[in-house]
Amino acid sequence: MNQDLTQQWLTEIQVLKEQMAGLQHDRDAAWESAQKWRQLYNTEAEQRRTDAQLSQQAIASLKADLHKLQGFEVETLAAATPVTAIQQEIEHLKSVEDLQTKLIAVIKERDRLLQALKTEQDNHAQTRNSLTTALGDAIDSLTRERAAAEKESHPRGQGDKEIGGQGETP
C-alpha cells in the first residue's frame, strides 16, 4: 500500500517535471518569437529613417536645382556659412515687395516641410501600432496553440481519475 502510494507520488512528480519542462520550452519559444517581432519592428523603423533621410537628400537636391533655376549661385551659397548665405540672398532683394515675396515662399516651404514631418510621424506611429498589434496577436495565437496542445497531450479527465484513485485506495 505504501509502495503503491509512493509510486503514484513519484509518477505524479515525473509528470509535473515534464509539464514544467514543456512550459519552459514554450516560454523560451515565446521569447524567441517576441525577439523576432522586435527585430522586425526595428528593421521597419530603420527603413523609415532611411527613407526619411533619402527624402531629405532629395529635397536638398531639388532645392539646389530650384536655386539654379532662380538664378542664385548655389556654389557660392554652399561654400558660405548659413548666416552669410542668408545675407547674400537678402542682398539680392531690391524692394520690400521682393522681401515679402521671399518671406511668403519661405513660410510656404516651412509649412510644407512641417506637414511632411507630421505625415512621417503619423506613419511611424501607425507602423509601431500595427507591429505591436501583430506581436500581441502572435503571442495570443501561440498561447492558444500551446493550450490546445497541452489539452491534447494531457486530457483533464485522466488527471482527475488518478488523484481520485489515490484517495480511494485503502
Coordinates of C-alpha atoms in Angstrom, one line a residue:
M1 CA 0.0 0.0 0.0
N2 CA 2.7 2.5 1.0
Q3 CA 4.7 1.3 -2.1
D4 CA 1.8 2.0 -4.4
L5 CA 1.2 5.4 -2.9
T6 CA 5.0 6.2 -3.2
Q7 CA 4.9 5.0 -6.8
Q8 CA 1.9 7.2 -7.5
W9 CA 3.6 10.2 -6.0
L10 CA 6.8 9.6 -8.0
T11 CA 4.8 9.2 -11.1
E12 CA 3.0 12.5 -10.4
I13 CA 6.3 14.3 -9.7
Q14 CA 7.7 13.0 -13.0
V15 CA 4.6 14.2 -14.9
L16 CA 4.9 17.6 -13.2
K17 CA 8.6 17.8 -14.1
E18 CA 7.7 17.0 -17.8
Q19 CA 5.0 19.6 -17.7
M20 CA 7.4 22.2 -16.3
A21 CA 10.0 21.4 -18.9
G22 CA 7.3 21.8 -21.6
L23 CA 6.2 25.1 -20.2
Q24 CA 9.8 26.3 -20.0
H25 CA 10.2 25.3 -23.6
D26 CA 7.0 27.2 -24.5
R27 CA 8.3 30.3 -22.6
D28 CA 11.6 30.1 -24.5
A29 CA 9.8 29.8 -27.8
A30 CA 7.6 32.8 -26.9
W31 CA 10.6 34.8 -26.0
E32 CA 12.3 34.0 -29.3
S33 CA 9.1 35.0 -31.2
A34 CA 9.0 38.3 -29.3
Q35 CA 12.6 38.9 -30.2
K36 CA 11.9 38.2 -33.9
W37 CA 9.0 40.7 -33.7
R38 CA 11.2 43.3 -32.0
Q39 CA 13.8 42.8 -34.8
L40 CA 11.1 43.3 -37.4
Y41 CA 9.9 46.4 -35.7
N42 CA 13.5 47.8 -35.5
T43 CA 14.1 46.9 -39.2
E44 CA 10.9 48.7 -40.2
A45 CA 11.9 51.8 -38.1
E46 CA 15.3 51.8 -39.6
Q47 CA 13.8 51.6 -43.1
R48 CA 11.6 54.6 -42.3
R49 CA 14.6 56.5 -41.0
T50 CA 16.5 55.7 -44.2
D51 CA 13.5 56.7 -46.3
A52 CA 13.3 60.0 -44.4
Q53 CA 17.0 60.7 -44.9
L54 CA 16.7 59.9 -48.6
S55 CA 13.7 62.2 -48.9
Q56 CA 15.7 65.0 -47.1
Q57 CA 18.5 64.5 -49.6
A58 CA 16.1 64.6 -52.5
I59 CA 14.6 67.8 -51.1
A60 CA 18.0 69.3 -50.7
S61 CA 18.8 68.4 -54.3
L62 CA 15.6 69.8 -55.6
K63 CA 16.2 73.0 -53.6
A64 CA 19.6 73.3 -55.2
D65 CA 18.0 72.8 -58.7
L66 CA 15.4 75.4 -57.8
H67 CA 18.1 77.9 -56.8
K68 CA 19.9 77.3 -60.0
L69 CA 16.7 77.9 -61.9
Q70 CA 16.0 81.1 -60.0
G71 CA 19.4 82.4 -60.8
F72 CA 21.1 82.0 -57.4
E73 CA 24.7 80.8 -57.4
V74 CA 24.4 77.6 -55.4
E75 CA 28.2 77.1 -55.3
T76 CA 28.5 80.5 -53.5
L77 CA 25.7 79.7 -51.1
A78 CA 27.0 76.2 -50.3
A79 CA 30.5 77.5 -49.6
A80 CA 29.3 80.2 -47.3
T81 CA 28.1 79.9 -43.7
P82 CA 24.4 79.7 -43.3
V83 CA 24.2 83.3 -42.0
T84 CA 26.4 84.5 -44.9
A85 CA 24.2 82.6 -47.3
I86 CA 21.1 84.3 -45.9
Q87 CA 22.7 87.7 -46.1
Q88 CA 23.6 87.1 -49.7
E89 CA 20.1 86.1 -50.6
I90 CA 18.8 89.2 -48.8
E91 CA 21.2 91.5 -50.7
H92 CA 19.6 90.2 -54.0
L93 CA 16.2 91.5 -52.8
K94 CA 15.7 95.1 -54.1
S95 CA 12.4 96.1 -52.5
V96 CA 10.0 95.4 -49.7
E97 CA 7.8 93.6 -52.2
D98 CA 10.7 91.2 -53.1
L99 CA 11.2 90.6 -49.4
Q100 CA 7.5 89.9 -48.8
T101 CA 7.5 87.5 -51.8
K102 CA 10.6 85.7 -50.4
L103 CA 9.0 85.6 -46.9
I104 CA 5.8 84.1 -48.3
A105 CA 7.8 81.4 -50.2
V106 CA 9.9 80.6 -47.1
I107 CA 6.7 80.3 -45.0
K108 CA 5.1 78.1 -47.6
E109 CA 8.2 75.8 -47.7
R110 CA 8.2 75.7 -43.9
D111 CA 4.6 74.7 -43.8
R112 CA 5.1 72.0 -46.4
L113 CA 8.1 70.6 -44.5
L114 CA 6.1 70.6 -41.2
Q115 CA 3.3 68.8 -43.0
A116 CA 5.8 66.2 -44.4
L117 CA 7.2 65.8 -40.9
K118 CA 3.8 65.3 -39.4
T119 CA 2.9 62.7 -42.1
E120 CA 6.1 60.8 -41.4
Q121 CA 5.5 60.9 -37.6
D122 CA 1.9 59.6 -38.2
N123 CA 3.2 56.9 -40.5
H124 CA 5.8 55.9 -37.8
A125 CA 3.1 55.8 -35.1
Q126 CA 0.8 53.7 -37.3
T127 CA 3.7 51.2 -38.1
R128 CA 4.5 51.0 -34.4
N129 CA 0.9 50.3 -33.5
S130 CA 0.5 47.7 -36.3
L131 CA 3.6 45.9 -35.3
T132 CA 2.6 46.0 -31.6
T133 CA -0.8 44.6 -32.5
A134 CA 0.7 41.9 -34.7
L135 CA 3.1 41.0 -31.9
G136 CA 0.2 40.7 -29.4
D137 CA -1.8 38.6 -31.9
A138 CA 1.1 36.3 -32.5
I139 CA 1.6 35.8 -28.7
D140 CA -2.1 35.2 -28.2
S141 CA -2.1 32.7 -31.1
L142 CA 0.9 30.9 -29.7
T143 CA -0.7 30.8 -26.2
R144 CA -3.9 29.3 -27.7
E145 CA -1.9 26.7 -29.7
R146 CA 0.1 25.6 -26.7
A147 CA -3.0 25.4 -24.6
A148 CA -4.7 23.2 -27.2
A149 CA -1.6 21.1 -27.5
E150 CA -1.5 20.7 -23.7
K151 CA -5.1 19.6 -23.6
E152 CA -4.4 17.0 -26.3
S153 CA -1.4 15.6 -24.5
H154 CA -2.9 15.7 -21.0
P155 CA -6.7 15.4 -21.1
R156 CA -8.4 16.6 -18.0
G157 CA -10.3 13.5 -17.1
Q158 CA -7.2 11.4 -16.7
G159 CA -5.6 13.6 -14.1
D160 CA -8.8 13.7 -12.1
K161 CA -9.1 10.0 -12.0
E162 CA -5.5 9.5 -10.8
I163 CA -6.0 11.9 -8.0
G164 CA -9.4 10.4 -7.1
G165 CA -7.9 7.0 -7.3
Q166 CA -5.3 7.8 -4.7
G167 CA -8.0 8.9 -2.2
E168 CA -10.0 5.7 -2.6
T169 CA -7.0 3.2 -2.1
P170 CA -7.2 1.8 1.5

